[in-house]
Short mmCIF file of C-alpha atoms in Angstrom, two decimals:
data_model
loop_
_atom_site.label_atom_id
_atom_site.label_comp_id
_atom_site.label_asym_id
_atom_site.label_seq_id
_atom_site.Cartn_x
_atom_site.Cartn_y
_atom_site.Cartn_z
CA MET A 1 0.00 0.00 0.00
CA SER A 2 2.77 2.43 0.90
CA LEU A 3 4.54 1.90 -2.40
CA PHE A 4 1.23 2.50 -4.13
CA ASP A 5 0.77 5.74 -2.23
CA PHE A 6 4.26 6.75 -3.25
CA PHE A 7 3.50 6.47 -6.96
CA PHE A 8 -0.05 7.76 -6.78
CA PRO A 9 -0.01 10.50 -4.21
CA LYS A 10 -3.23 11.03 -2.25
CA LYS A 11 -6.08 11.95 -4.54
CA THR A 12 -5.88 9.03 -6.98
CA SER A 13 -8.32 6.58 -5.45
CA SER A 14 -8.51 3.03 -6.70
CA ALA A 15 -12.03 3.76 -7.93
CA SER A 16 -10.81 6.52 -10.23
CA ILE A 17 -8.08 4.24 -11.57
CA ALA A 18 -10.77 1.66 -12.25
CA LYS A 19 -12.85 4.20 -14.14
CA GLU A 20 -9.95 5.36 -16.25
CA ARG A 21 -8.86 1.83 -17.12
CA LEU A 22 -12.41 0.88 -18.05
CA GLN A 23 -12.87 3.91 -20.28
CA ILE A 24 -9.70 3.10 -22.18
CA VAL A 25 -10.34 -0.59 -22.65
CA LEU A 26 -13.99 -0.11 -23.60
CA ALA A 27 -13.17 2.59 -26.14
CA HIS A 28 -11.03 -0.01 -27.92
CA GLU A 29 -13.52 -2.83 -27.65
CA ARG A 30 -16.45 -0.77 -28.86
CA VAL A 31 -14.64 0.21 -32.06
CA GLY A 32 -14.00 -3.45 -32.79
CA ARG A 33 -17.59 -4.50 -32.39
CA SER A 34 -19.54 -1.59 -33.79
CA GLY A 35 -18.54 -2.27 -37.39
CA PRO A 36 -20.70 -4.51 -39.52
CA ASP A 37 -19.41 -8.00 -40.31
CA PHE A 38 -18.61 -7.28 -43.95
CA LEU A 39 -15.75 -4.81 -43.34
CA PRO A 40 -12.87 -7.32 -43.22
CA LEU A 41 -14.09 -9.03 -46.38
CA LEU A 42 -14.56 -5.70 -48.15
CA GLN A 43 -11.02 -4.77 -47.25
CA LYS A 44 -9.71 -8.05 -48.62
CA GLU A 45 -11.57 -7.79 -51.90
CA LEU A 46 -10.62 -4.15 -52.42
CA LEU A 47 -7.02 -5.08 -51.85
CA ALA A 48 -7.26 -7.77 -54.52
CA VAL A 49 -8.67 -5.31 -57.08
CA VAL A 50 -6.19 -2.54 -56.31
CA ALA A 51 -3.30 -4.99 -56.31
CA LYS A 52 -4.07 -5.80 -59.95
CA TYR A 53 -2.97 -2.31 -60.96
CA ILE A 54 -0.74 -1.06 -58.20
CA ALA A 55 1.78 -2.90 -56.09
CA VAL A 56 0.17 -2.55 -52.67
CA LYS A 57 0.70 -4.59 -49.53
CA ASP A 58 -1.84 -5.96 -47.05
CA ASP A 59 -1.47 -3.18 -44.57
CA MET A 60 -1.82 -0.39 -47.10
CA ILE A 61 -5.61 -0.46 -47.31
CA HIS A 62 -7.76 0.65 -44.40
CA VAL A 63 -11.51 0.41 -44.41
CA THR A 64 -13.38 2.04 -41.55
CA LEU A 65 -16.96 2.93 -40.89
CA GLY A 66 -17.31 6.17 -39.01
CA LYS A 67 -19.92 8.78 -38.28
CA ALA A 68 -20.20 12.39 -39.35
CA GLY A 69 -23.20 13.95 -37.69
CA THR A 70 -26.16 11.78 -38.55
CA ALA A 71 -24.62 10.14 -41.61
CA SER A 72 -22.43 7.05 -41.64
CA VAL A 73 -19.20 7.46 -43.54
CA LEU A 74 -17.40 4.58 -45.17
CA GLU A 75 -13.78 5.62 -45.38
CA ILE A 76 -11.33 3.80 -47.59
CA ASN A 77 -7.69 4.76 -47.34
CA ILE A 78 -5.23 3.40 -49.84
CA GLU A 79 -1.62 4.13 -49.23
CA MET A 80 0.28 4.39 -52.49
CA PRO A 81 3.73 2.90 -52.73
CA ALA A 82 6.42 5.54 -53.10
CA GLU A 83 7.65 5.90 -56.67
CA PRO A 84 11.40 6.22 -56.46
CA ARG A 85 11.88 8.02 -59.81
CA ALA A 86 9.13 10.58 -59.30
CA SER A 87 10.35 11.49 -55.86
CA LYS A 88 13.88 11.91 -57.13
CA MET A 89 12.71 14.27 -59.85
CA LYS A 90 10.81 16.30 -57.29
CA ALA A 91 13.89 16.52 -55.19
CA ALA A 92 15.87 17.69 -58.23
CA THR A 93 13.49 20.47 -59.12
CA ALA A 94 13.29 21.69 -55.57
CA MET B 1 -52.15 -5.39 -30.19
CA VAL B 2 -55.79 -5.72 -31.13
CA HIS B 3 -58.67 -6.12 -28.75
CA LYS B 4 -60.53 -9.17 -29.83
CA GLY B 5 -63.04 -11.65 -28.48
CA LYS B 6 -64.40 -11.69 -24.97
CA LYS B 7 -61.05 -11.76 -23.23
CA GLU B 8 -59.11 -8.56 -23.58
CA LYS B 9 -55.85 -9.28 -25.28
CA ILE B 10 -52.82 -8.67 -23.11
CA LEU B 11 -50.01 -6.37 -24.10
CA SER B 12 -47.14 -8.46 -22.89
CA LYS B 13 -43.57 -7.48 -22.30
CA VAL B 14 -40.56 -9.75 -22.29
CA ILE B 15 -37.83 -8.65 -19.90
CA VAL B 16 -34.39 -10.24 -19.90
CA VAL B 17 -32.30 -10.04 -16.76
CA THR B 18 -28.74 -10.23 -17.99
CA SER B 19 -25.17 -9.26 -17.12
CA GLY B 20 -22.53 -11.26 -18.93
CA LYS B 21 -20.67 -11.86 -15.70
CA GLY B 22 -21.79 -14.50 -13.22
CA GLY B 23 -22.61 -13.99 -9.58
CA VAL B 24 -23.73 -10.38 -9.85
CA GLY B 25 -27.34 -11.04 -8.84
CA LYS B 26 -29.32 -11.99 -11.94
CA THR B 27 -31.41 -14.69 -10.30
CA THR B 28 -31.96 -12.61 -7.16
CA THR B 29 -33.09 -9.76 -9.40
CA SER B 30 -35.32 -11.98 -11.53
CA ALA B 31 -37.01 -13.36 -8.43
CA ALA B 32 -37.43 -9.93 -6.86
CA PHE B 33 -38.75 -8.33 -10.03
CA ALA B 34 -41.17 -11.12 -10.80
CA ALA B 35 -42.52 -10.99 -7.25
CA GLY B 36 -42.69 -7.19 -7.29
CA LEU B 37 -44.61 -7.05 -10.56
CA ALA B 38 -47.02 -9.77 -9.44
CA LEU B 39 -47.59 -7.99 -6.11
CA ARG B 40 -48.72 -4.99 -8.11
CA GLY B 41 -51.32 -7.14 -9.79
CA HIS B 42 -49.56 -7.95 -13.05
CA LYS B 43 -49.70 -11.54 -14.20
CA THR B 44 -46.06 -12.52 -14.38
CA VAL B 45 -43.98 -15.56 -15.23
CA VAL B 46 -40.28 -15.92 -14.53
CA ILE B 47 -38.31 -18.35 -16.70
CA ASP B 48 -34.98 -19.95 -15.87
CA PHE B 49 -32.79 -20.01 -19.01
CA ASP B 50 -29.77 -21.48 -17.24
CA VAL B 51 -30.13 -24.98 -18.65
CA GLY B 52 -28.06 -27.48 -16.72
CA LEU B 53 -27.64 -25.21 -13.72
CA ARG B 54 -31.18 -24.74 -12.50
CA ASN B 55 -31.36 -22.41 -9.52
CA LEU B 56 -34.31 -20.09 -9.90
CA ASP B 57 -36.50 -22.78 -8.30
CA LEU B 58 -34.36 -22.70 -5.15
CA VAL B 59 -34.31 -18.91 -4.94
CA MET B 60 -38.10 -18.87 -5.41
CA GLY B 61 -38.56 -21.66 -2.87
CA CYS B 62 -40.38 -24.07 -5.18
CA GLU B 63 -37.64 -26.66 -5.79
CA ARG B 64 -39.74 -29.52 -4.49
CA ARG B 65 -42.62 -28.76 -6.79
CA VAL B 66 -40.75 -29.10 -10.09
CA VAL B 67 -42.23 -31.91 -12.17
CA PHE B 68 -41.85 -30.79 -15.78
CA ASP B 69 -39.50 -28.18 -17.14
CA PHE B 70 -38.75 -25.84 -20.05
CA ILE B 71 -37.03 -28.56 -22.10
CA ASN B 72 -39.93 -30.99 -21.57
CA VAL B 73 -42.27 -28.37 -23.00
CA ILE B 74 -39.98 -27.60 -25.95
CA ASN B 75 -39.74 -31.30 -26.76
CA GLY B 76 -43.50 -31.74 -26.46
CA ASP B 77 -43.26 -34.12 -23.48
CA ALA B 78 -45.42 -31.82 -21.38
CA ASN B 79 -47.61 -28.83 -22.00
CA LEU B 80 -47.07 -25.40 -20.59
CA SER B 81 -49.74 -25.61 -17.90
CA GLN B 82 -48.14 -28.77 -16.53
CA ALA B 83 -44.73 -27.15 -16.25
CA LEU B 84 -45.67 -23.76 -14.81
CA ILE B 85 -45.48 -23.63 -11.03
CA ARG B 86 -47.90 -21.32 -9.35
CA ASP B 87 -46.41 -19.36 -6.47
CA LYS B 88 -48.11 -20.12 -3.18
CA ARG B 89 -47.48 -16.71 -1.62
CA ILE B 90 -48.25 -14.30 -4.42
CA GLU B 91 -51.20 -14.35 -6.72
CA ASN B 92 -50.45 -13.84 -10.44
CA LEU B 93 -46.91 -15.22 -10.10
CA TYR B 94 -45.68 -18.30 -11.95
CA ILE B 95 -42.27 -19.95 -12.11
CA PHE B 96 -41.07 -21.82 -15.17
CA PRO B 97 -38.12 -23.99 -14.16
CA THR B 98 -35.45 -25.20 -16.52
CA SER B 99 -33.96 -28.63 -17.00
CA GLN B 100 -30.82 -30.12 -15.47
CA THR B 101 -29.79 -31.66 -18.79
CA ARG B 102 -26.19 -31.32 -19.89
CA ASP B 103 -27.24 -31.03 -23.52
CA LYS B 104 -26.12 -27.52 -24.40
CA ASP B 105 -28.40 -27.16 -27.41
CA ALA B 106 -31.58 -28.27 -25.68
CA LEU B 107 -33.01 -24.75 -26.06
CA LYS B 108 -34.01 -25.13 -29.68
CA ARG B 109 -34.77 -21.89 -31.41
CA GLU B 110 -38.18 -22.77 -32.86
CA GLY B 111 -39.22 -24.49 -29.64
CA VAL B 112 -38.37 -21.46 -27.51
CA GLU B 113 -40.16 -19.19 -29.95
CA LYS B 114 -43.32 -21.28 -29.73
CA VAL B 115 -43.25 -21.23 -25.94
CA MET B 116 -42.69 -17.47 -25.86
CA ASP B 117 -45.63 -16.92 -28.22
CA GLN B 118 -47.82 -19.00 -25.96
CA LEU B 119 -46.68 -17.14 -22.84
CA ARG B 120 -47.28 -13.77 -24.49
CA LYS B 121 -50.95 -14.68 -24.83
CA ASP B 122 -51.29 -15.31 -21.13
CA PHE B 123 -48.90 -13.07 -19.23
CA GLU B 124 -48.30 -9.36 -18.91
CA PHE B 125 -44.67 -9.78 -17.97
CA ILE B 126 -42.33 -12.56 -18.98
CA ILE B 127 -39.04 -12.37 -17.12
CA CYS B 128 -36.13 -14.29 -18.60
CA ASP B 129 -33.41 -15.10 -16.09
CA SER B 130 -30.30 -15.35 -18.27
CA PRO B 131 -27.31 -17.57 -17.56
CA ALA B 132 -23.90 -15.92 -17.31
CA GLY B 133 -21.66 -15.76 -20.36
CA ILE B 134 -22.46 -15.13 -24.01
CA GLU B 135 -23.13 -18.71 -25.07
CA HIS B 136 -26.29 -20.19 -26.50
CA GLY B 137 -28.35 -19.96 -23.29
CA ALA B 138 -27.60 -16.29 -22.74
CA MET B 139 -28.20 -15.47 -26.41
CA THR B 140 -31.55 -17.29 -26.35
CA ALA B 141 -32.59 -15.52 -23.16
CA LEU B 142 -32.01 -12.07 -24.62
CA TYR B 143 -33.25 -12.80 -28.14
CA HIS B 144 -36.95 -12.25 -27.42
CA ALA B 145 -36.51 -9.29 -25.08
CA ASP B 146 -38.48 -6.06 -25.30
CA SER B 147 -36.66 -4.71 -22.24
CA ALA B 148 -33.37 -5.62 -20.64
CA ILE B 149 -32.33 -5.21 -17.04
CA ILE B 150 -28.55 -5.11 -17.05
CA VAL B 151 -27.38 -6.20 -13.63
CA THR B 152 -23.97 -4.73 -12.85
CA ASN B 153 -21.68 -4.67 -9.84
CA PRO B 154 -19.52 -1.57 -9.32
CA GLU B 155 -16.43 -3.53 -10.26
CA VAL B 156 -14.26 -3.54 -13.41
CA SER B 157 -14.99 -7.02 -14.77
CA SER B 158 -18.72 -6.69 -14.27
CA VAL B 159 -18.86 -3.27 -15.97
CA ARG B 160 -16.84 -4.52 -18.92
CA ASP B 161 -19.05 -7.58 -19.36
CA SER B 162 -22.19 -5.45 -19.12
CA ASP B 163 -20.84 -3.26 -21.89
CA ARG B 164 -20.35 -6.36 -24.00
CA ILE B 165 -23.91 -7.52 -23.34
CA ILE B 166 -25.26 -4.08 -24.25
CA GLY B 167 -23.48 -4.42 -27.59
CA ILE B 168 -24.98 -7.86 -28.13
CA LEU B 169 -28.49 -6.63 -27.29
CA ALA B 170 -28.12 -3.97 -29.97
CA ALA B 171 -26.90 -6.44 -32.58
CA LYS B 172 -28.32 -9.89 -31.95
CA SER B 173 -31.76 -9.51 -30.37
CA ARG B 174 -34.94 -10.21 -32.29
CA ARG B 175 -35.69 -6.50 -32.31
CA ALA B 176 -32.29 -5.78 -33.83
CA GLU B 177 -32.71 -8.50 -36.45
CA LYS B 178 -36.15 -7.30 -37.45
CA ARG B 179 -35.06 -3.66 -37.33
CA GLU B 180 -37.74 -2.83 -34.81
CA LYS B 181 -37.43 -0.34 -31.99
CA PRO B 182 -34.32 -1.30 -30.02
CA VAL B 183 -34.50 -3.22 -26.76
CA GLU B 184 -35.20 -0.83 -23.90
CA GLU B 185 -32.20 -0.91 -21.56
CA HIS B 186 -32.15 -0.43 -17.80
CA LEU B 187 -29.11 -0.41 -15.57
CA LEU B 188 -29.45 -2.01 -12.15
CA LEU B 189 -26.43 -1.50 -9.94
CA THR B 190 -26.24 -4.25 -7.33
CA ARG B 191 -24.06 -4.96 -4.30
CA TYR B 192 -23.47 -1.25 -3.93
CA SER B 193 -21.64 -0.02 -0.87
CA PRO B 194 -22.03 3.76 -0.39
CA GLU B 195 -19.43 3.75 2.35
CA ARG B 196 -16.77 2.20 0.11
CA VAL B 197 -17.67 4.65 -2.65
CA ARG B 198 -17.16 7.48 -0.19
CA ARG B 199 -13.72 6.13 0.62
CA GLY B 200 -12.85 5.96 -3.07
CA GLU B 201 -12.63 2.17 -3.05
CA MET B 202 -15.57 1.48 -5.31
CA LEU B 203 -16.87 2.87 -8.60
CA SER B 204 -19.75 5.23 -7.91
CA VAL B 205 -23.21 5.22 -9.50
CA ASP B 206 -22.18 8.16 -11.66
CA ASP B 207 -18.96 6.43 -12.74
CA VAL B 208 -20.86 3.39 -13.96
CA LYS B 209 -23.56 5.51 -15.60
CA ASP B 210 -20.87 7.53 -17.40
CA ILE B 211 -19.14 4.45 -18.69
CA LEU B 212 -22.16 2.45 -19.79
CA SER B 213 -24.53 5.31 -20.66
CA VAL B 214 -27.64 3.31 -19.87
CA PRO B 215 -30.48 4.87 -17.83
CA LEU B 216 -30.36 3.87 -14.18
CA LEU B 217 -33.27 1.81 -12.89
CA GLY B 218 -32.04 1.36 -9.35
CA ILE B 219 -29.29 0.84 -6.85
CA ILE B 220 -29.40 -2.26 -4.69
CA PRO B 221 -27.20 -1.89 -1.62
CA GLU B 222 -24.96 -4.72 -0.49
CA SER B 223 -27.05 -6.40 2.16
CA GLU B 224 -26.89 -9.45 4.37
CA THR B 225 -30.58 -9.97 3.86
CA VAL B 226 -30.04 -11.14 0.26
CA LEU B 227 -28.30 -14.29 1.48
CA LYS B 228 -30.99 -14.81 4.08
CA ALA B 229 -33.62 -14.56 1.35
CA SER B 230 -32.00 -17.18 -0.85
CA ASN B 231 -31.32 -19.40 2.17
CA THR B 232 -35.03 -19.52 2.85
CA GLY B 233 -36.32 -19.38 -0.72
CA VAL B 234 -38.19 -16.12 -0.31
CA PRO B 235 -37.69 -13.33 -2.87
CA VAL B 236 -35.90 -10.54 -1.03
CA ILE B 237 -38.55 -8.02 -2.06
CA LEU B 238 -40.95 -9.75 0.36
CA ASP B 239 -38.73 -8.84 3.32
CA PRO B 240 -39.82 -5.37 4.47
CA GLN B 241 -36.84 -5.19 6.84
CA SER B 242 -34.37 -5.55 4.00
CA PRO B 243 -32.82 -2.44 2.42
CA ALA B 244 -32.18 -4.52 -0.71
CA GLY B 245 -35.85 -5.50 -0.73
CA ARG B 246 -36.93 -1.88 -0.47
CA ALA B 247 -34.50 -0.91 -3.20
CA TYR B 248 -35.97 -3.61 -5.47
CA ASP B 249 -39.44 -2.32 -4.70
CA ASP B 250 -38.34 1.15 -5.84
CA ALA B 251 -36.82 -0.31 -9.00
CA VAL B 252 -40.02 -2.19 -9.88
CA ALA B 253 -42.06 0.98 -9.31
CA ARG B 254 -39.73 2.95 -11.59
CA PHE B 255 -39.93 0.22 -14.20
CA LEU B 256 -43.71 0.71 -14.21
CA GLY B 257 -43.27 4.44 -14.70
CA GLU B 258 -43.49 5.74 -11.15
CA GLN B 259 -41.15 8.50 -10.05
CA ARG B 260 -39.09 7.50 -7.05
CA GLU B 261 -36.03 9.18 -5.69
CA MET B 262 -32.85 7.11 -5.68
CA ARG B 263 -32.05 5.78 -2.23
CA PHE B 264 -28.98 4.08 -0.80
CA MET B 265 -26.55 6.38 -2.58
CA LEU B 266 -25.05 7.81 0.61
CA PRO B 267 -23.62 6.08 3.64
CA GLU B 268 -26.47 5.47 6.06
CA ARG B 269 -24.74 6.61 9.22
CA LYS B 270 -24.65 10.16 7.96
CA ARG B 271 -28.40 10.37 8.12
CA LEU B 272 -30.31 11.76 11.02
CA PHE B 273 -31.63 9.01 13.30
CA GLY B 274 -29.18 6.69 11.58
CA GLY B 275 -29.22 4.44 14.61
CA LEU B 276 -32.94 3.96 14.41
CA PHE B 277 -33.54 3.36 10.72
CA GLY B 278 -30.22 3.15 9.06
CA ARG B 279 -28.25 0.18 10.18
CA ALA B 280 -29.81 -2.32 7.80
CA ALA B 281 -27.93 -0.90 4.84
CA SER B 282 -24.57 -2.23 5.97
#
């Protein structure tokens, strides 16, 4: 107990630690479960289509379902691979 | 519903008592609520969904009167009227015990649905006492719900599990599947100790409300009388000496739309005449 008191001086009660820990863990868990079941599959299929034209890796596509006001927003982020030649040219002109 | 024939058709409500976590007071709550609703003149049945671990019969004090059970009715081995046990103390109250079978899938979906339809014709309130966990029994218990009483202890694992159950109610209930009005949710905080909250050792009512954001139906104080009630097979709401019993009575009244101030939020000894009225809350 004394060591505990040393690290968490006075006002931090165990109840407030409990509340904080719960808020953090539940924020994570709610994100995971609020999405409809099709999101992982959608991500996989999109990746397959995009990969036909651009060299993308698994972790370069992110599909999330969010909210903006009253509307639901399906957000698809595709990270493009860096093109070495283009970036070099940019560097040259700069 | 439509009014038809000579007997006025009942508008029935299915209430699931659920929590995710075990040991938080689901069966105690089911028994108290069923008794409280029946005492107010509403024809009520309380069903044990904990197949394999039957206990509602003991808490209700009718364990020696069980002849047929839920699974017998589902399998057509008995009819509903043979399985329902009529409470000897309270008019309008019936207990529907479950089976001790170890067959996990005994609660067949169509069978349960048929039984619920039958019960809806006869009862105003159908209380489903859910098993702990999120397995088949718990899912079946919440599937038909119109209202849910989420029993939560002011303790991290219970709050987390309640949050999970709230998510499941919103996604997997019949109302969610049919895109009807969502299941009405009520938070019931049990085993609450105002003194420990004051000392900062226990999550407060407001903490739990903040985290779960479900309207509060009641606070049941930690009370020795709850054990006494289950020891003797008498729903705790029937004990006028019990603070928990009085708190359940408040919760039932609120459920039926009455306005009642929240009690048992502050340590009792701070109240005037604490020695005379207060000590039962400990």
